[in-house]
Structure formats: C-alpha cells, structure tokens
Amino acid sequence: MINLSVIAEKLGVSAPTLSEHMRVLIAAKLVRAKRIKQWTMYKRDEDAIASVKRVIQDKV
C-alpha cells in the first residue's frame, strides 16, 4: 500500500487533484483505501482492473 503524498509526488500533481481522482477510482472499486492513523493508504484492486480491461478489450 502507498499513501497519497507519494503518489502525487511521483505523478507531479497536487494532493487535492490526486485526491479527487482517487475518490473516483475508489468509487469505481479499482482502488482500495485503508486508514492507518492520520494516513490513508491505497492499493490497486488487480482483479477489478483485469475485469475492466477484459470488458474494454471485448468492445474494441
């Protein structure tokens, strides 16, 4: 799991911008969030991502 500030730094975007994108990914169930004290840690849901990729590939 990785926290928001590390992801924002690697992508070169602000934390508020990334936070909004993460909310969308969590709502789509492509990313899971876990609160640890004052930090929120994020992890990709590989099964959900693979499922979405299959759907997209079937449409192309």
Short mmCIF file of C-alpha atoms in Angstrom, two decimals:
data_model
loop_
_atom_site.label_atom_id
_atom_site.label_comp_id
_atom_site.label_asym_id
_atom_site.label_seq_id
_atom_site.Cartn_x
_atom_site.Cartn_y
_atom_site.Cartn_z
CA MET A 1 0.00 0.00 0.00
CA ILE A 2 1.12 3.53 -0.73
CA ASN A 3 -0.03 6.90 0.56
CA LEU A 4 -1.39 9.88 -1.37
CA SER A 5 1.63 12.15 -0.97
CA VAL A 6 3.97 9.57 -2.52
CA ILE A 7 1.62 9.05 -5.48
CA ALA A 8 1.15 12.81 -6.00
CA GLU A 9 4.90 13.38 -5.93
CA LYS A 10 5.58 10.62 -8.47
CA LEU A 11 2.86 11.94 -10.81
CA GLY A 12 3.79 15.59 -10.38
CA VAL A 13 0.27 16.69 -9.39
CA SER A 14 -1.11 18.41 -6.32
CA ALA A 15 -2.55 16.39 -3.45
CA PRO A 16 -6.06 17.89 -3.87
CA THR A 17 -6.09 16.98 -7.58
CA LEU A 18 -4.95 13.45 -6.88
CA SER A 19 -7.39 13.13 -4.00
CA GLU A 20 -10.32 13.77 -6.35
CA HIS A 21 -9.03 11.22 -8.85
CA MET A 22 -8.57 8.67 -6.06
CA ARG A 23 -12.19 9.21 -4.96
CA VAL A 24 -13.30 8.30 -8.49
CA LEU A 25 -11.09 5.20 -8.58
CA ILE A 26 -12.36 4.10 -5.16
CA ALA A 27 -15.99 4.63 -6.25
CA ALA A 28 -15.26 2.51 -9.34
CA LYS A 29 -13.78 -0.13 -6.98
CA LEU A 30 -10.48 -0.12 -8.87
CA VAL A 31 -8.55 1.07 -5.81
CA ARG A 32 -8.98 0.23 -2.13
CA ALA A 33 -8.29 2.72 0.66
CA LYS A 34 -7.30 1.88 4.22
CA ARG A 35 -6.99 4.40 7.06
CA ILE A 36 -3.92 3.96 9.29
CA LYS A 37 -3.86 6.66 11.99
CA GLN A 38 -3.69 10.01 10.11
CA TRP A 39 -2.74 8.39 6.77
CA THR A 40 -4.88 6.85 4.07
CA MET A 41 -3.11 4.07 2.20
CA TYR A 42 -4.17 2.98 -1.28
CA LYS A 43 -3.89 -0.33 -3.10
CA ARG A 44 -4.90 -1.28 -6.63
CA ASP A 45 -7.55 -4.00 -6.92
CA GLU A 46 -5.84 -6.12 -9.56
CA ASP A 47 -8.87 -8.39 -10.11
CA ALA A 48 -11.19 -5.44 -10.73
CA ILE A 49 -8.67 -3.80 -13.06
CA ALA A 50 -8.26 -7.04 -15.04
CA SER A 51 -12.03 -7.32 -15.33
CA VAL A 52 -12.37 -3.78 -16.68
CA LYS A 53 -9.52 -4.42 -19.13
CA ARG A 54 -11.32 -7.52 -20.45
CA VAL A 55 -14.54 -5.56 -20.96
CA ILE A 56 -12.69 -2.82 -22.83
CA GLN A 57 -10.81 -5.32 -24.99
CA ASP A 58 -14.07 -7.11 -25.85
CA LYS A 59 -15.55 -3.79 -27.04
CA VAL A 60 -12.62 -2.99 -29.35
#
